[in-house]
Short mmCIF file of C-alpha atoms in Angstrom, two decimals:
data_model
loop_
_atom_site.label_atom_id
_atom_site.label_comp_id
_atom_site.label_asym_id
_atom_site.label_seq_id
_atom_site.Cartn_x
_atom_site.Cartn_y
_atom_site.Cartn_z
CA SER A 1 49.08 -166.24 -152.79
CA TRP A 2 52.19 -163.90 -154.25
CA ALA A 3 53.21 -162.57 -151.20
CA HIS A 4 53.15 -165.92 -149.60
CA GLU A 5 55.44 -167.12 -152.55
CA THR A 6 57.81 -164.41 -151.98
CA GLN A 7 59.04 -165.44 -149.06
CA PHE A 8 60.92 -168.23 -150.56
CA PHE A 9 63.71 -165.86 -151.52
CA LYS A 10 63.38 -163.60 -148.63
CA SER A 11 64.16 -165.92 -145.74
CA GLU A 12 67.91 -165.27 -144.72
CA THR A 13 68.24 -168.52 -142.76
CA GLN A 14 65.88 -171.29 -144.42
CA PRO A 15 67.74 -173.04 -147.29
CA GLN A 16 66.00 -172.40 -150.84
CA ARG A 17 63.52 -174.74 -151.57
CA MET A 18 62.68 -175.46 -155.17
CA GLN A 19 59.91 -177.68 -156.71
CA SER A 20 60.06 -180.15 -159.66
CA PHE A 21 59.33 -179.09 -162.92
CA ALA A 22 57.80 -182.66 -164.09
CA VAL A 23 54.59 -181.43 -165.77
CA PRO A 24 52.61 -184.24 -167.63
CA ASP A 25 53.12 -183.53 -171.60
CA SER A 26 49.27 -183.37 -171.98
CA VAL A 27 48.62 -180.31 -169.51
CA PRO A 28 49.17 -177.48 -171.57
CA GLY A 29 48.09 -173.58 -170.72
CA PHE A 30 49.28 -171.00 -168.56
CA THR A 31 46.84 -171.45 -165.51
CA LYS A 32 47.26 -175.30 -165.38
CA ARG A 33 51.23 -175.03 -165.12
CA ARG A 34 51.11 -171.70 -163.04
CA ASP A 35 51.95 -172.93 -159.60
CA VAL A 36 54.82 -175.24 -160.88
CA TRP A 37 56.26 -172.33 -162.86
CA VAL A 38 55.84 -169.10 -160.67
CA GLU A 39 57.06 -171.38 -157.36
CA ALA A 40 60.32 -172.58 -159.37
CA GLU A 41 61.13 -169.52 -160.55
CA LEU A 42 60.89 -167.02 -157.29
CA ALA A 43 62.04 -170.23 -155.03
CA SER A 44 64.93 -170.80 -156.89
CA ARG A 45 65.99 -166.90 -156.88
CA MET A 46 68.37 -166.05 -154.26
CA THR A 47 68.40 -163.14 -152.00
CA LEU A 48 68.85 -159.45 -153.12
CA VAL A 49 72.81 -158.71 -153.47
CA SER A 50 72.76 -155.18 -152.10
CA LYS A 51 73.75 -156.26 -148.34
CA GLU A 52 77.73 -156.52 -148.07
CA GLU A 53 77.31 -159.31 -146.04
CA ARG A 54 76.57 -161.05 -149.22
CA TRP A 55 79.46 -161.00 -151.32
CA ALA A 56 80.41 -164.38 -151.43
CA ARG A 57 77.23 -165.12 -153.15
CA ASP A 58 76.74 -161.63 -155.10
CA VAL A 59 79.27 -163.34 -158.02
CA LEU A 60 77.01 -166.35 -158.28
CA ALA A 61 73.39 -164.26 -157.67
CA ILE A 62 74.02 -161.40 -160.03
CA PRO A 63 74.47 -163.26 -162.89
CA HIS A 64 72.04 -166.23 -162.29
CA ASN A 65 69.70 -163.99 -161.88
CA GLY A 66 69.68 -162.56 -165.16
CA ILE A 67 69.58 -166.08 -166.65
CA ARG A 68 66.50 -166.72 -164.52
CA LYS A 69 64.83 -163.59 -165.53
CA GLU A 70 65.16 -165.07 -169.40
CA LEU A 71 64.02 -168.52 -169.01
CA VAL A 72 60.74 -166.25 -167.90
CA GLY A 73 60.61 -165.18 -171.49
CA LEU A 74 61.53 -168.79 -172.45
CA TYR A 75 58.19 -170.10 -171.21
CA ILE A 76 56.20 -167.46 -172.23
CA MET A 77 57.14 -168.01 -175.48
CA LEU A 78 56.80 -171.43 -175.70
CA GLU A 79 53.39 -171.48 -173.74
CA SER A 80 52.57 -168.82 -176.36
CA ILE A 81 53.80 -171.24 -179.34
CA TYR A 82 51.64 -174.00 -178.03
CA CYS A 83 48.54 -172.70 -177.56
CA ARG A 84 48.30 -170.99 -180.95
CA SER A 85 50.04 -174.18 -183.06
CA LEU A 86 49.60 -173.84 -186.15
CA ALA A 87 48.17 -170.02 -186.12
CA ILE A 88 51.12 -169.17 -185.43
CA SER A 89 53.16 -166.97 -188.53
CA ALA A 90 56.38 -167.95 -189.88
CA LEU A 91 57.50 -164.22 -188.75
CA GLU A 92 56.73 -164.78 -184.81
CA LEU A 93 58.48 -168.43 -185.41
CA GLU A 94 61.82 -166.19 -186.77
CA ASP A 95 61.09 -163.86 -183.99
CA PHE A 96 61.44 -166.86 -181.16
CA PHE A 97 64.61 -168.45 -182.77
CA SER A 98 66.60 -164.55 -183.06
CA TRP A 99 65.30 -164.09 -179.34
CA PHE A 100 66.62 -167.67 -178.49
CA ASP A 101 70.01 -166.86 -180.51
CA GLU A 102 70.72 -163.94 -178.31
CA PHE A 103 69.26 -166.47 -174.76
CA GLU A 104 71.92 -169.18 -175.71
CA ALA A 105 74.53 -166.57 -176.55
CA TYR A 106 74.05 -165.12 -172.84
CA LEU A 107 74.07 -168.37 -171.81
CA ASN A 108 77.19 -169.40 -172.77
CA GLU A 109 78.97 -166.21 -171.83
CA TYR A 110 78.09 -166.97 -168.22
CA PHE A 111 79.63 -170.52 -168.74
CA ARG A 112 83.15 -168.83 -170.41
CA PHE A 113 83.04 -166.81 -167.32
CA GLU A 114 82.79 -169.79 -165.42
CA ASP A 115 85.54 -171.70 -167.07
CA ARG A 116 87.69 -168.48 -167.92
CA MET A 117 87.90 -166.40 -164.66
CA LEU A 118 85.75 -167.31 -161.97
CA PHE A 119 86.74 -171.01 -161.61
CA PRO A 120 90.33 -170.71 -162.09
CA LEU A 121 90.62 -167.77 -159.77
CA LEU A 122 89.10 -169.74 -156.64
CA LYS A 123 91.12 -172.74 -157.66
CA SER A 124 94.17 -170.47 -157.38
CA TRP A 125 92.87 -169.92 -153.56
CA ASP A 126 92.29 -173.06 -153.11
CA VAL A 127 88.54 -173.40 -153.02
CA THR A 128 86.58 -176.83 -153.77
CA VAL A 129 84.42 -175.55 -156.95
CA SER A 130 82.82 -178.79 -157.17
CA ARG A 131 81.12 -181.75 -155.74
CA PRO A 132 79.04 -185.04 -156.71
CA TYR A 133 75.71 -183.68 -157.62
CA VAL A 134 73.89 -186.03 -155.81
CA ILE A 135 69.90 -185.65 -156.79
CA GLN A 136 70.68 -185.84 -160.79
CA GLY A 137 74.09 -188.10 -160.35
CA LYS A 138 75.79 -185.94 -162.79
CA SER A 139 78.98 -183.97 -162.44
CA ARG A 140 78.97 -180.27 -163.53
CA ALA A 141 80.59 -181.53 -166.78
CA GLU A 142 77.76 -183.73 -168.23
CA MET A 143 75.07 -181.52 -167.06
CA ARG A 144 76.51 -178.42 -169.46
CA LEU A 145 77.14 -181.58 -172.18
CA ASP A 146 73.17 -182.26 -171.81
CA LEU A 147 72.02 -178.81 -171.83
CA ALA A 148 74.11 -178.29 -175.09
CA SER A 149 72.17 -180.94 -176.31
CA LEU A 150 68.97 -179.51 -175.77
CA LEU A 151 70.13 -176.44 -177.00
CA THR A 152 71.17 -177.87 -180.27
CA GLU A 153 67.93 -179.89 -180.68
CA VAL A 154 66.29 -176.53 -180.58
CA ALA A 155 68.09 -175.00 -183.30
CA LYS A 156 67.22 -177.75 -185.58
CA CYS A 157 63.91 -177.29 -185.60
CA SER A 158 64.75 -173.45 -186.38
CA THR A 159 65.38 -175.05 -189.74
CA LEU A 160 62.09 -176.66 -190.11
CA ALA A 161 59.87 -173.50 -189.00
CA LEU A 162 59.59 -172.38 -193.13
CA ASP A 163 58.24 -175.81 -194.07
CA LYS A 164 54.48 -175.98 -193.31
CA HIS A 165 54.01 -179.74 -193.72
CA ALA A 166 56.53 -180.06 -190.43
CA LYS A 167 55.15 -177.57 -188.62
CA ALA A 168 52.90 -179.13 -186.30
CA ASP A 169 55.70 -181.89 -185.39
CA MET A 170 58.69 -179.00 -184.97
CA ILE A 171 56.30 -177.12 -182.66
CA ASP A 172 55.73 -180.38 -180.46
CA VAL A 173 59.38 -181.18 -180.63
CA LEU A 174 60.08 -177.84 -179.72
CA TYR A 175 57.98 -177.36 -176.78
CA LYS A 176 58.70 -180.72 -175.53
CA VAL A 177 62.42 -179.95 -175.76
CA GLY A 178 62.40 -176.29 -174.62
CA LEU A 179 60.62 -177.05 -171.35
CA GLU A 180 63.74 -179.32 -170.57
CA ILE A 181 66.08 -176.63 -170.63
CA PRO A 182 64.75 -174.48 -167.68
CA PRO A 183 65.02 -177.10 -164.97
CA LEU A 184 68.46 -178.47 -166.27
CA ILE A 185 69.62 -174.99 -165.48
CA MET A 186 67.98 -173.84 -162.44
CA GLU A 187 69.24 -177.52 -160.84
CA TYR A 188 72.87 -176.27 -162.58
CA PHE A 189 72.66 -172.74 -160.28
CA ARG A 190 71.12 -174.45 -157.10
CA GLN A 191 73.97 -176.73 -156.86
CA GLN A 192 76.67 -173.96 -156.90
CA GLU A 193 73.92 -171.81 -154.74
CA THR A 194 73.75 -174.20 -151.64
CA PHE A 195 77.78 -175.20 -151.99
CA LEU A 196 79.58 -172.27 -153.17
CA PRO A 197 79.35 -169.35 -151.33
CA ALA A 198 80.42 -171.25 -147.71
CA GLN A 199 83.60 -172.69 -149.97
CA ILE A 200 84.51 -169.38 -150.65
CA GLU A 201 84.08 -167.93 -147.27
CA LYS A 202 86.34 -170.13 -146.12
CA GLN A 203 89.48 -168.82 -147.92
CA ALA A 204 88.22 -165.26 -147.61
CA ASN A 205 90.26 -162.41 -146.48
CA THR A 206 89.59 -158.63 -147.44
CA GLU A 207 91.99 -158.38 -150.68
CA ARG A 208 90.05 -161.14 -152.08
CA ILE A 209 86.95 -160.07 -151.18
CA GLN A 210 87.64 -156.91 -153.57
CA VAL A 211 88.38 -159.16 -156.30
CA LEU A 212 85.52 -161.31 -156.54
CA ARG A 213 83.20 -158.40 -156.20
CA ARG A 214 85.02 -156.84 -159.56
CA CYS A 215 85.60 -160.51 -161.58
CA TYR A 216 82.27 -160.78 -162.95
CA TRP A 217 82.24 -157.02 -164.21
CA GLU A 218 85.67 -157.32 -165.08
CA TYR A 219 85.09 -160.09 -167.71
CA VAL A 220 81.70 -158.54 -169.02
CA ARG A 221 83.39 -155.22 -169.90
CA THR A 222 85.96 -157.54 -172.18
CA CYS A 223 83.12 -160.13 -173.82
CA CYS A 224 81.79 -160.09 -177.24
CA ASN A 225 79.04 -157.76 -176.45
CA PRO A 226 79.65 -156.07 -172.97
CA ALA A 227 76.46 -153.31 -172.47
CA TRP A 228 74.03 -155.91 -174.08
CA THR A 229 75.18 -158.80 -171.58
CA PHE A 230 75.08 -155.84 -168.51
CA HIS A 231 71.55 -155.39 -168.98
CA LEU A 232 70.31 -158.34 -169.61
CA THR A 233 72.33 -159.01 -166.23
CA THR A 234 70.54 -156.97 -164.42
CA ARG A 235 66.95 -156.76 -165.41
CA TRP A 236 66.18 -158.42 -162.17
CA ILE A 237 67.17 -155.49 -160.38
CA SER A 238 64.23 -153.02 -159.15
CA ASP A 239 66.56 -150.89 -156.15
CA PRO A 240 67.34 -147.65 -158.36
CA ALA A 241 70.76 -147.44 -155.73
CA LEU A 242 71.88 -151.18 -156.61
CA LEU A 243 71.45 -150.68 -160.37
CA SER A 244 73.09 -147.37 -159.95
CA SER A 245 75.94 -148.75 -158.28
CA LEU A 246 76.57 -151.49 -160.31
CA GLU A 247 76.62 -149.57 -163.47
CA ASN A 248 79.06 -147.79 -161.94
CA ARG A 249 81.38 -150.81 -161.26
CA PHE A 250 80.72 -151.82 -165.01
CA CYS A 251 81.54 -147.91 -166.20
CA GLU A 252 84.63 -148.15 -163.97
CA ASP A 253 87.44 -146.11 -165.34
CA LYS A 254 89.81 -143.52 -163.17
CA ARG A 255 89.11 -140.97 -166.36
CA PRO A 256 86.07 -138.99 -165.84
CA ILE A 257 85.26 -138.32 -169.57
CA LEU A 258 85.61 -142.05 -169.93
CA LYS A 259 83.60 -142.86 -167.65
CA MET A 260 80.78 -140.63 -168.78
CA LEU A 261 81.28 -142.06 -172.46
CA ALA A 262 81.07 -145.24 -171.07
CA LYS A 263 77.70 -144.87 -168.98
CA LYS A 264 76.44 -142.85 -172.16
CA ARG A 265 76.85 -146.17 -174.53
CA LEU A 266 75.41 -148.47 -172.00
CA ARG A 267 72.00 -146.58 -171.65
CA LYS A 268 71.89 -146.03 -175.84
CA GLU A 269 72.43 -149.75 -175.55
CA TYR A 270 69.57 -150.71 -173.80
CA LYS A 271 67.26 -149.21 -176.13
CA ARG A 272 68.46 -151.76 -178.72
CA VAL A 273 68.11 -154.22 -175.98
CA SER A 274 64.19 -153.37 -175.11
CA GLN A 275 63.35 -153.53 -179.14
CA ALA A 276 65.15 -156.41 -180.32
CA HIS A 277 64.89 -158.64 -177.12
CA ILE A 278 62.22 -157.57 -174.55
CA SER A 279 59.76 -156.48 -176.75
CA PRO A 280 59.49 -159.89 -178.75
CA VAL A 281 58.44 -161.93 -175.64
CA GLN A 282 55.99 -159.17 -174.61
CA ARG A 283 54.27 -159.31 -178.04
CA TYR A 284 54.21 -163.56 -177.38
CA LEU A 285 52.46 -162.60 -174.07
CA LEU A 286 50.02 -160.47 -175.57
CA ALA A 287 49.05 -162.64 -178.14
CA VAL A 288 47.57 -165.28 -176.15
CA ASP A 289 44.49 -164.62 -174.32
CA VAL A 290 44.19 -161.21 -172.57
CA ASN A 291 41.57 -163.69 -169.64
CA ALA A 292 43.68 -166.69 -168.79
CA ASP A 293 44.96 -166.66 -165.54
CA LEU A 294 48.78 -165.04 -165.98
CA PRO A 295 51.87 -165.53 -163.29
CA LEU A 296 53.00 -162.26 -162.10
CA ALA A 297 56.48 -163.14 -163.07
CA TYR A 298 55.02 -162.80 -166.62
CA LEU A 299 53.34 -159.84 -166.88
CA ASP A 300 56.77 -158.35 -165.13
CA TYR A 301 58.71 -159.64 -167.76
#
């Protein structure tokens, strides 16, 4: 049941569980995949970040959960493409590849945050930021290279989207490659989430806690598309008080008028995010059989 599944990320003491995404290619459809997808999406989600004692996780939990929300969207679109196959229109495929470009840009923005701000900051505090990746036997850099290769393969598929003769083969390749992306990202996150917070806490002091709480939002304010990144990062948050707190942190400015204008721009940008990035996923979802046994995580996208 849904209530049973949610205990995986509500637990305060038990280690987070993550189920394998290894599903045979010959088993298509929402219904047969739902147990794997839903449990993995929920089990790997970290506890909500509204509690002060979770400061060592916040810097990971907030952006990681934003990306996890996007992975749900990726699943929806890939499964919709696969289910409809040749019946899917060229315009719909164009919508997918535009959405995927935005997803990739958002993902790469997080990796730039790691490389340019988070890890240099932690290393300056003598925090150990990596360890051998026992499960996959790969370093963080190697996993990132594997991910970059998969993202490139998806980009190659976009060049065949308008070729009617190559459409069927393109959809098969897109589906296969696309489904390899989420488990790699989630394993990358899981390794960080189970290792880094304890390492950070070892070097903690009052000043560093405050710096760490601010650093992600300071980076987002200076990235290529600040408001867009903010909205994708916080879409998973349902607590109005927490969302308001993060909005204040993002729009931080000592001058009230500038803070007010920043909030106004932020809310205006949400309409564009909703129309350009969220609506295409919802259209893909509606295009599938309405009687399908869809996971609630999909219906809540």
